[in-house]
N, C-alpha and C. Protein backbone atom coordinates (compact mmCIF):
# COMPACT_ATOMS: atom_id res chain seq x y z
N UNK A 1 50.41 -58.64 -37.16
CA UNK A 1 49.65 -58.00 -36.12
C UNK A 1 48.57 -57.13 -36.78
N UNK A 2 47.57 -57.33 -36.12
CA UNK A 2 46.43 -56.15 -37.17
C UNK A 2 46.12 -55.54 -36.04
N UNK A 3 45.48 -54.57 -37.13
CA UNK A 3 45.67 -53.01 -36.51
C UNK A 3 44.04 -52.71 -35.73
N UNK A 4 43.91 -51.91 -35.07
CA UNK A 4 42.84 -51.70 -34.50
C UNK A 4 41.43 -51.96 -34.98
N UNK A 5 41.62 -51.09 -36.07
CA UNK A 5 40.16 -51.02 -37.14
C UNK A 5 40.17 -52.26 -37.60
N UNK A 6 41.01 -52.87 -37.81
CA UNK A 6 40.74 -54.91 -38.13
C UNK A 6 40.31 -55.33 -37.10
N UNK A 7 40.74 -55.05 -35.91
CA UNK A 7 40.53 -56.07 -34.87
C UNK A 7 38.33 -55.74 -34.44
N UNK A 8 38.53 -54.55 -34.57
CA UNK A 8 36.92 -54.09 -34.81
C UNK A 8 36.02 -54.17 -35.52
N UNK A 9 36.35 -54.38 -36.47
CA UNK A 9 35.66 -54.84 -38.38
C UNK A 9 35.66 -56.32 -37.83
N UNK A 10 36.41 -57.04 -37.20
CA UNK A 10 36.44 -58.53 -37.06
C UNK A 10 35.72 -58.91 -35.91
N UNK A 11 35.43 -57.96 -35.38
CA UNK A 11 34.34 -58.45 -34.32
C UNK A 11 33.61 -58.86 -34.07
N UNK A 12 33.33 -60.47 -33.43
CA UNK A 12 31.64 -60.58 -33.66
C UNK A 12 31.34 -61.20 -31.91
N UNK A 13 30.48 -60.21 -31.35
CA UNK A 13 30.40 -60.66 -30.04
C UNK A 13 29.05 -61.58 -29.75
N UNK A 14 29.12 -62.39 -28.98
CA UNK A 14 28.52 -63.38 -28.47
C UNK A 14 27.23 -63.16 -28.10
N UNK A 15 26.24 -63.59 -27.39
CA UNK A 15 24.76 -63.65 -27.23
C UNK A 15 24.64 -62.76 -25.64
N UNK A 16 25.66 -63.38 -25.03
CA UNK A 16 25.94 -63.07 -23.40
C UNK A 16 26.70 -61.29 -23.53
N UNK A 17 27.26 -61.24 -24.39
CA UNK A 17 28.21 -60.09 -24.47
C UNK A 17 27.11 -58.75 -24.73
N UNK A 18 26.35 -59.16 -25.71
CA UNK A 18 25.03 -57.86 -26.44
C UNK A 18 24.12 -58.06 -25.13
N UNK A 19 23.77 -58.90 -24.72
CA UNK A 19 22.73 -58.64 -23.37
C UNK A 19 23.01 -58.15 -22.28
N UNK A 20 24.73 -58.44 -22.14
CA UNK A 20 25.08 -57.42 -20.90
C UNK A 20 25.34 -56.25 -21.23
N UNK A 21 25.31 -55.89 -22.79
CA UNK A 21 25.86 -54.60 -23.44
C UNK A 21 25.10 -53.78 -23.07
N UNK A 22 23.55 -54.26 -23.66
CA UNK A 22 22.35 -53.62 -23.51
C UNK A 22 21.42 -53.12 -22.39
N UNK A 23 21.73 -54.36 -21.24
CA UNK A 23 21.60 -54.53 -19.68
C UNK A 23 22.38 -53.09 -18.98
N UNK A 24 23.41 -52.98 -19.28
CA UNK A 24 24.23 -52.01 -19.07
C UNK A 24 23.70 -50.68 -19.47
N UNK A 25 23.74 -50.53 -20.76
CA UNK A 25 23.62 -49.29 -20.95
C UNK A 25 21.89 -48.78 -20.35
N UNK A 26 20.66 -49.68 -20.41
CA UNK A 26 19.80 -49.69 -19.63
C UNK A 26 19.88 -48.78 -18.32
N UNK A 27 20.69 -49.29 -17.51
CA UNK A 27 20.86 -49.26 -16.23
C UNK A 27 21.79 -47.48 -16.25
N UNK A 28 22.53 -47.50 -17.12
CA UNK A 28 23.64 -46.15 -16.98
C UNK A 28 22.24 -45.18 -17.85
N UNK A 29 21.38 -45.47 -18.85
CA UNK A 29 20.69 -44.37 -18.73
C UNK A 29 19.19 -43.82 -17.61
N UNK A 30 18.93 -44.72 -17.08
CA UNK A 30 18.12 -44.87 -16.09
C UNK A 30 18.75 -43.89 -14.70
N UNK A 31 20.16 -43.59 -14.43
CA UNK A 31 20.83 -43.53 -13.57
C UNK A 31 20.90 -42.07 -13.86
N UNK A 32 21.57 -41.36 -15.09
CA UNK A 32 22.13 -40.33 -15.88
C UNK A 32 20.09 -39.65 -15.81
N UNK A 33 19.06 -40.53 -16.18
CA UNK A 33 18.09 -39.48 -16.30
C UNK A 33 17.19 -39.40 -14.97
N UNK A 34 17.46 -40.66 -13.67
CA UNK A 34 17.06 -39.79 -12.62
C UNK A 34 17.71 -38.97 -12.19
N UNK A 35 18.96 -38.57 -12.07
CA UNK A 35 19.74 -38.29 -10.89
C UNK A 35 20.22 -36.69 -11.58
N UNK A 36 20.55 -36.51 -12.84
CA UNK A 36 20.73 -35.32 -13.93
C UNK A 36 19.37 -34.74 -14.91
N UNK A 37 19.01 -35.92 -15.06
CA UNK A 37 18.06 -35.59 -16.43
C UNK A 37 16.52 -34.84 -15.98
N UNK A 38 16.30 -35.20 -14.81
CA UNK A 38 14.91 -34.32 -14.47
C UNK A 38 13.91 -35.48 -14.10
N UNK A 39 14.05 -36.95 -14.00
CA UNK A 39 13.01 -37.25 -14.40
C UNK A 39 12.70 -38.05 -13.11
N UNK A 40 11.38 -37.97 -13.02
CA UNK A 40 10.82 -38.31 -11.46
C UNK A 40 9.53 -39.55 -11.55
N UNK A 41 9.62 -40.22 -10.36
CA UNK A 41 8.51 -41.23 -10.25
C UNK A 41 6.56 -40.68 -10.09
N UNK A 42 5.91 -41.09 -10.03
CA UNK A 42 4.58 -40.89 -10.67
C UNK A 42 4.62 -40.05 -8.81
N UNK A 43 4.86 -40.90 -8.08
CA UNK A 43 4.63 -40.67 -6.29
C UNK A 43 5.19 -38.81 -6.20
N UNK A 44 6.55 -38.99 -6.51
CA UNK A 44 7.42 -37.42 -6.16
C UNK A 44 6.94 -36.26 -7.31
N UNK A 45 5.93 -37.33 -8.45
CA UNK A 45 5.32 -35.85 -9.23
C UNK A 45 4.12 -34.97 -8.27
N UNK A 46 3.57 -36.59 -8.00
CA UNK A 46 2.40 -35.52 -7.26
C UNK A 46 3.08 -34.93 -6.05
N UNK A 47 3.79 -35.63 -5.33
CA UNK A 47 4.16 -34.45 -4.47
C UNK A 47 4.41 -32.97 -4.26
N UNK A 48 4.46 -32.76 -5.34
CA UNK A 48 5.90 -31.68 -6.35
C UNK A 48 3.94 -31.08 -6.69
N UNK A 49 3.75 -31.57 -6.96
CA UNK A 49 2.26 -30.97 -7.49
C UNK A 49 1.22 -30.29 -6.24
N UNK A 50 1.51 -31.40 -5.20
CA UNK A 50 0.74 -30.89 -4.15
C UNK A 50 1.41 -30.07 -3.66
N UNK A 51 2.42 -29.50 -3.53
CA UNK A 51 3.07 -28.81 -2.55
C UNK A 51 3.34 -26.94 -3.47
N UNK A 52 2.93 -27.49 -4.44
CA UNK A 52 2.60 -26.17 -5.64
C UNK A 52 1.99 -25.95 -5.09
N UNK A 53 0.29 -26.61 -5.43
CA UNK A 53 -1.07 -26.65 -4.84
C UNK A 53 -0.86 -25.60 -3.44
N UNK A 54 -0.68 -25.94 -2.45
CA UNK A 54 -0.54 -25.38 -1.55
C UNK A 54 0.47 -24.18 -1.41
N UNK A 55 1.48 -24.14 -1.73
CA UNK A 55 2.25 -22.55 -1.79
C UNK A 55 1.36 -21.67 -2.51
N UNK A 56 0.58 -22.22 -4.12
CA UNK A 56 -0.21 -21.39 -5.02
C UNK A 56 -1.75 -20.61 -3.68
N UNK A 57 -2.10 -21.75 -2.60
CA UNK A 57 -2.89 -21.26 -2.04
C UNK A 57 -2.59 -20.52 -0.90
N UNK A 58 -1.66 -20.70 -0.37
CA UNK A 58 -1.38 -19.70 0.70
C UNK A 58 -0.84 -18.30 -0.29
N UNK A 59 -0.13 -18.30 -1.27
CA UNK A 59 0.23 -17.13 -1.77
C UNK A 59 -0.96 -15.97 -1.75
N UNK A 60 -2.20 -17.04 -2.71
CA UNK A 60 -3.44 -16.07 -2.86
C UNK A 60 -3.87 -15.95 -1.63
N UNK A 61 -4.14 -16.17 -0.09
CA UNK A 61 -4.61 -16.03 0.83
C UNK A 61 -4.07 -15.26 1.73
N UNK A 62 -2.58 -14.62 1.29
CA UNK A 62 -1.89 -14.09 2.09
C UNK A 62 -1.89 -12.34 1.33
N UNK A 63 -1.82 -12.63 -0.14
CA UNK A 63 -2.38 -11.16 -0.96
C UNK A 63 -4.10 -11.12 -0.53
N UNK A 64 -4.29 -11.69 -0.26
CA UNK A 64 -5.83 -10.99 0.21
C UNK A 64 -5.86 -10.66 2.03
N UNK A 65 -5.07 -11.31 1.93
CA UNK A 65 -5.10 -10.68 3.71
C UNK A 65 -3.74 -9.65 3.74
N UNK A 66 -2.98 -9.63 3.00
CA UNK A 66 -2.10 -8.17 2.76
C UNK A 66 -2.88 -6.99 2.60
N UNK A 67 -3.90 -7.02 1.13
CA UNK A 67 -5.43 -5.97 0.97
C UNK A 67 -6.29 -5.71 2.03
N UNK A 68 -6.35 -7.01 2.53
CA UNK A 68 -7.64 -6.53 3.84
C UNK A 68 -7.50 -5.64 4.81
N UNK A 69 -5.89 -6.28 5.27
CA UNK A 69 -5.30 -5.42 6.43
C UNK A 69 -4.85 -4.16 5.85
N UNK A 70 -4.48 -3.57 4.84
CA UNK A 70 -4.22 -2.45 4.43
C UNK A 70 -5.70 -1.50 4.49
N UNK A 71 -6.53 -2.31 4.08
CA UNK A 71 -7.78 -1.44 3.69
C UNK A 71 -8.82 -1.45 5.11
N UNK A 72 -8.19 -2.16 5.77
CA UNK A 72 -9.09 -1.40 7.33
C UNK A 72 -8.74 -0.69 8.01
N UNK A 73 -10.39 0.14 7.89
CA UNK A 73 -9.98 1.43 9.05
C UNK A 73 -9.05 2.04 9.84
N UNK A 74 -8.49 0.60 10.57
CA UNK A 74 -7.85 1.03 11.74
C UNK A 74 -6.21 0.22 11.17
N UNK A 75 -6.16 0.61 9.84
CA UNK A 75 -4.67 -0.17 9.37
C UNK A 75 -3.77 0.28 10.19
N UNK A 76 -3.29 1.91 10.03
CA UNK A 76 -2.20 2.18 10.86
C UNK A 76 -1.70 1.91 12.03
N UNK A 77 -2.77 1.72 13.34
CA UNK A 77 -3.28 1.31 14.47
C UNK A 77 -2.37 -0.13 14.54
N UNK A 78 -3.27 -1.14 14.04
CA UNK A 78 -2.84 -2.27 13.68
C UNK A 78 -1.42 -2.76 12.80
N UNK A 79 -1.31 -2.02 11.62
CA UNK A 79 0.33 -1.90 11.37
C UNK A 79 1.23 -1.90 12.46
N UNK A 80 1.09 -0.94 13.53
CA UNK A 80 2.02 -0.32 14.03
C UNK A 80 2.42 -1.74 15.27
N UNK A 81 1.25 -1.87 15.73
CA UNK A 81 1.23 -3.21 16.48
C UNK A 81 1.78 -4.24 16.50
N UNK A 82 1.66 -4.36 14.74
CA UNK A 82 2.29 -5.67 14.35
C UNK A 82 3.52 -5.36 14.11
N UNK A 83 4.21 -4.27 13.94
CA UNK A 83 5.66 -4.35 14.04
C UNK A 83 6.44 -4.24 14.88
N UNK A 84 5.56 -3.67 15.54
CA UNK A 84 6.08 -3.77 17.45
C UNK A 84 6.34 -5.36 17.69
N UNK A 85 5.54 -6.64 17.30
CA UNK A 85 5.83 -7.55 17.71
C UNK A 85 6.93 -8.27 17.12
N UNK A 86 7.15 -9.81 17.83
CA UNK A 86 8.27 -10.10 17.92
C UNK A 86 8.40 -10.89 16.15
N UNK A 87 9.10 -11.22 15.37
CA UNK A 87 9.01 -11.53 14.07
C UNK A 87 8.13 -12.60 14.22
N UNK A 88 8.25 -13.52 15.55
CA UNK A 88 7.75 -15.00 15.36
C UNK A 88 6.59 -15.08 16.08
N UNK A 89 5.68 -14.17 16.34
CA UNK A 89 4.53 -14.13 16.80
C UNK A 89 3.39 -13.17 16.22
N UNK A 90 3.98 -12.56 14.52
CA UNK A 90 3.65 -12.06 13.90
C UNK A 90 2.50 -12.20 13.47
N UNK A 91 3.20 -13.37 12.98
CA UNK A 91 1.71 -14.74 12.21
C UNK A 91 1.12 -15.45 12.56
N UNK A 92 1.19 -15.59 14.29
CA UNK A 92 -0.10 -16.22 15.46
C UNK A 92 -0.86 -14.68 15.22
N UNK A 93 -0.39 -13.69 15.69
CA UNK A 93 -1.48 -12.36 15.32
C UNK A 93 -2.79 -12.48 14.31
N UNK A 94 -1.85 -12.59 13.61
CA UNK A 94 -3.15 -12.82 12.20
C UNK A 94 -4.00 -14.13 11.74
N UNK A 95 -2.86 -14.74 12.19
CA UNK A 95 -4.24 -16.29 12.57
C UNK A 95 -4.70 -15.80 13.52
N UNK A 96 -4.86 -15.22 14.96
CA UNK A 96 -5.83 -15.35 15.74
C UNK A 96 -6.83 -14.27 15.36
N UNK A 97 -6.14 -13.41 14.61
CA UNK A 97 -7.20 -11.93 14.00
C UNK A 97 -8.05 -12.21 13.36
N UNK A 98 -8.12 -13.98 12.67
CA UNK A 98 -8.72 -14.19 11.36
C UNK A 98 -8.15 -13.79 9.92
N UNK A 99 -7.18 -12.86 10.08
CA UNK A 99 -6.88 -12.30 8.53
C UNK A 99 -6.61 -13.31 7.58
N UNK A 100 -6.42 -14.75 7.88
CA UNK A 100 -5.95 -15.96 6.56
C UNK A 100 -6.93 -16.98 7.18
N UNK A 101 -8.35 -16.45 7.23
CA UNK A 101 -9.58 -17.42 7.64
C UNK A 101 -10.19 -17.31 7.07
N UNK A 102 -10.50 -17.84 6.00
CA UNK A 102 -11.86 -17.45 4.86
C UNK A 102 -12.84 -18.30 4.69
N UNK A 103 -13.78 -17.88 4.32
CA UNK A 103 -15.17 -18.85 4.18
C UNK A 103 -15.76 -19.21 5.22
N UNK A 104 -16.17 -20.65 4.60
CA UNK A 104 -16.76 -21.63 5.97
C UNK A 104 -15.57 -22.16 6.63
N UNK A 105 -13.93 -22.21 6.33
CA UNK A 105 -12.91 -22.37 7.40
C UNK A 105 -13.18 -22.37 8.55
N UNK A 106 -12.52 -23.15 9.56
CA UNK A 106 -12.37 -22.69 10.88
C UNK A 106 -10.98 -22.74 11.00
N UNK A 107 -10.02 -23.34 10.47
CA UNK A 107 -8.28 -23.54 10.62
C UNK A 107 -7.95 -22.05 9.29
N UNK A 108 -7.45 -21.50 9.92
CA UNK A 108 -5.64 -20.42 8.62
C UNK A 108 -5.58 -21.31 7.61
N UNK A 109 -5.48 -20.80 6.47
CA UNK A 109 -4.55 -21.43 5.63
C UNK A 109 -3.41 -21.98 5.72
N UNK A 110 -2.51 -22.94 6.13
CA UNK A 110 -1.31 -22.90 6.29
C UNK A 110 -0.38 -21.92 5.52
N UNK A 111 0.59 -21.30 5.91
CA UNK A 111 1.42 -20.69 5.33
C UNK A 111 1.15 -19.60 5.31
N UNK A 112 -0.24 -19.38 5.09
CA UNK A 112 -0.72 -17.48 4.54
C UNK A 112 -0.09 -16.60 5.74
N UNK A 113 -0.07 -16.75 7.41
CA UNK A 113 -0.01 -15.81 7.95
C UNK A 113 1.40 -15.47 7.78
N UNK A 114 2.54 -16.22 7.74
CA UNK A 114 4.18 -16.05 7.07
C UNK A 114 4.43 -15.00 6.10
N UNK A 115 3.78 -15.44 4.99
CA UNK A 115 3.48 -14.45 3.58
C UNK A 115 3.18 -13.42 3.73
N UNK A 116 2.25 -12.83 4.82
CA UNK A 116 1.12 -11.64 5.04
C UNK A 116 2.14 -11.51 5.81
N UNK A 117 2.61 -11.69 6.70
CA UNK A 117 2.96 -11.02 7.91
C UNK A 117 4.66 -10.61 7.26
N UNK A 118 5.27 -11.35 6.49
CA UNK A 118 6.32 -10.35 5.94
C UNK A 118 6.29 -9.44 4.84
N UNK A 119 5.12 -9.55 4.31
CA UNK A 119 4.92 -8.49 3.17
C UNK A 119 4.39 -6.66 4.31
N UNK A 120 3.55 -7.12 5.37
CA UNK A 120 2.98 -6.39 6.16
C UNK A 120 4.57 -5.68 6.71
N UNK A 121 5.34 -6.10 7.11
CA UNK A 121 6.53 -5.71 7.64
C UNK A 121 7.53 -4.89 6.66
N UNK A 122 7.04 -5.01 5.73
CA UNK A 122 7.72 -3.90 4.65
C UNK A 122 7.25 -2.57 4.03
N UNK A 123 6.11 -2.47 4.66
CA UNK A 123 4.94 -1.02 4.71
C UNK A 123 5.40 -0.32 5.23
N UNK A 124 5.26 0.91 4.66
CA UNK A 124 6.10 2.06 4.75
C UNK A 124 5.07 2.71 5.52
N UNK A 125 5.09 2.59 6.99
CA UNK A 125 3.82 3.33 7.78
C UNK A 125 3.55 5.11 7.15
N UNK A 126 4.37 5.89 6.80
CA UNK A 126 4.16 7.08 6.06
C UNK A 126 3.18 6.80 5.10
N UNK A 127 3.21 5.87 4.65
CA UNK A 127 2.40 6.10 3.03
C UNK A 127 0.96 5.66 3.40
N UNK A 128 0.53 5.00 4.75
CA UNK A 128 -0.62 4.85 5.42
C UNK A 128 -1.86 6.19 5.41
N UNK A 129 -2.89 6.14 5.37
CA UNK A 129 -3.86 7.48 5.70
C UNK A 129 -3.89 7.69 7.38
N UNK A 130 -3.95 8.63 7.57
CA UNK A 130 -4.18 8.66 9.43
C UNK A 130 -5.83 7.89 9.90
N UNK A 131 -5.40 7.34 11.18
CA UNK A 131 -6.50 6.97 11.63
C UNK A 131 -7.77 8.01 11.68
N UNK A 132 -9.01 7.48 11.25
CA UNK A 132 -10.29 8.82 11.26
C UNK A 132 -9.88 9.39 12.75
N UNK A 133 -10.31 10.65 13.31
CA UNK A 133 -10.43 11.20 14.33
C UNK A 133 -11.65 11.25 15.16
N UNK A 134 -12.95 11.62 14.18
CA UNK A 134 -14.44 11.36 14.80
C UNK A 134 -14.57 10.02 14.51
N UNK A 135 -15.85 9.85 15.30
CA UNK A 135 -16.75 8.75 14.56
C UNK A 135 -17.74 8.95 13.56
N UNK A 136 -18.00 10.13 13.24
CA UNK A 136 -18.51 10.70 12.18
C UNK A 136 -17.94 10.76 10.73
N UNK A 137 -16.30 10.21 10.93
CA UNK A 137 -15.49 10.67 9.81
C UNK A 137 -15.03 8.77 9.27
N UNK A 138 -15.77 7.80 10.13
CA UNK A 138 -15.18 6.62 10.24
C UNK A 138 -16.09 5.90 8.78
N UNK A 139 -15.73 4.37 8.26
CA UNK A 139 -15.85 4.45 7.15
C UNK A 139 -17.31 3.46 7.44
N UNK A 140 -18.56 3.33 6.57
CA UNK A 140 -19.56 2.79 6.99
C UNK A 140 -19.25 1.48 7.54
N UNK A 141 -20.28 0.76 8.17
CA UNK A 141 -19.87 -0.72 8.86
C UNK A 141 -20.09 -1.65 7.59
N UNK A 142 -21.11 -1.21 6.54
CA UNK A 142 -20.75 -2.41 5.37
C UNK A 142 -19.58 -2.48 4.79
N UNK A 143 -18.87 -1.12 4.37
CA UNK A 143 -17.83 -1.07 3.56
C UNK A 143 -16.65 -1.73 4.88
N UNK A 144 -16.59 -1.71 6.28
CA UNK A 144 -15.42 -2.20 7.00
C UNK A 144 -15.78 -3.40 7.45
N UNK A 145 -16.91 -3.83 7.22
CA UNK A 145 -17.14 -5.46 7.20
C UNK A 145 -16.16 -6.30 6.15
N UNK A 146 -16.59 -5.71 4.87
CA UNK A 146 -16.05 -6.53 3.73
C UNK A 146 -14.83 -6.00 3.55
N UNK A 147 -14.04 -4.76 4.45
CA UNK A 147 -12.61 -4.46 4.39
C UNK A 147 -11.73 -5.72 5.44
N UNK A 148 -12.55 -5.74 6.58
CA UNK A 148 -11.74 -6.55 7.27
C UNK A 148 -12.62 -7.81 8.03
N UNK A 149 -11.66 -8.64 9.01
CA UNK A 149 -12.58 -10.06 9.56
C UNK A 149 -13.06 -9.16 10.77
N UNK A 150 -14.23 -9.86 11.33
CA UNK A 150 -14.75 -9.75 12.31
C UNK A 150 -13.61 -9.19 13.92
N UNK A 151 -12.55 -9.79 13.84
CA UNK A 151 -11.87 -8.89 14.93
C UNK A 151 -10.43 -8.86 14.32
N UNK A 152 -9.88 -8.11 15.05
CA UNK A 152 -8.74 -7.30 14.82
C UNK A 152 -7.10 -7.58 15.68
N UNK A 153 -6.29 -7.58 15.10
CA UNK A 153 -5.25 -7.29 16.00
C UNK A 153 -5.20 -6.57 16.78
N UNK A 154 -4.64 -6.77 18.40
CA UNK A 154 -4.10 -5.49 19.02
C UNK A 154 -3.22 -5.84 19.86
């Protein structure tokens, strides 16, 4: 009777045996590196790319409409408004205010008013300046042009 390591040293497998060997292991690493290994088709990269693309742009569109709305005039006013409302009509507010409308746009950014409108909800109305009292004390119309869009929440 021979022993293992003979029967393996004596091995010589066939033409059919190495092609299904190879066929095989093919298939088990193909399996092991989509499903564990990370690795994705040309279609689900770009996806994965576009959908960056777009979170990367609503992120920046929603920190600039976080700044804007902080830095107009009538922030506190408008803060206060927007927390009065309901969570899910937060971010129709500010799409219809314009605050995530930039440029030559006529559509929001997707996503930005979500972003803005829960970062806005975590403002500590104390740490706000009070609304001016005169109109003498209010801030010029160039500097609250380029603070905020053309109309406002209310």
């Amino acid at each position: 009777m021979a022993s293992i390591s003979e029967k393996f040293r004596d091995f010589q497998a066939s033409k059919a045996v190495l092609f299904w060997s190879c066929a095989g292991c093919v298939v088990a690493t193909m399996v092991v590196g989509f499903t564990w290994g990370g690795w994705v088709t040309g279609g689900s990269a770009q996806q994965r790319a576009d959908t960056a693309a777009e979170q990367a742009v609503a992120q920046l569109a929603a920190d600039i409409c976080f700044k804007r709305y902080l830095a107009s005039p009538d922030a506190r006013v408008n803060l206060t408004a927007l927390t009065e409302e309901s969570v899910y009509r937060r971010d129709g507010l500010l799409e219809d205010g314009g605050w995530v409308t930039f440029g030559d746009r006529e559509d929001p950014i997707d996503g930005a008013a979500d972003l803005c409108a829960d970062r806005l909800a975590e403002v500590d109305l104390s740490t706000l300046p009070e609304a001016p009292a005169t109109a003498g004390s209010e801030m010029p119309v160039a500097d609250a042009a380029a603070a905020a869009p053309a109309t406002t929440v209310q």
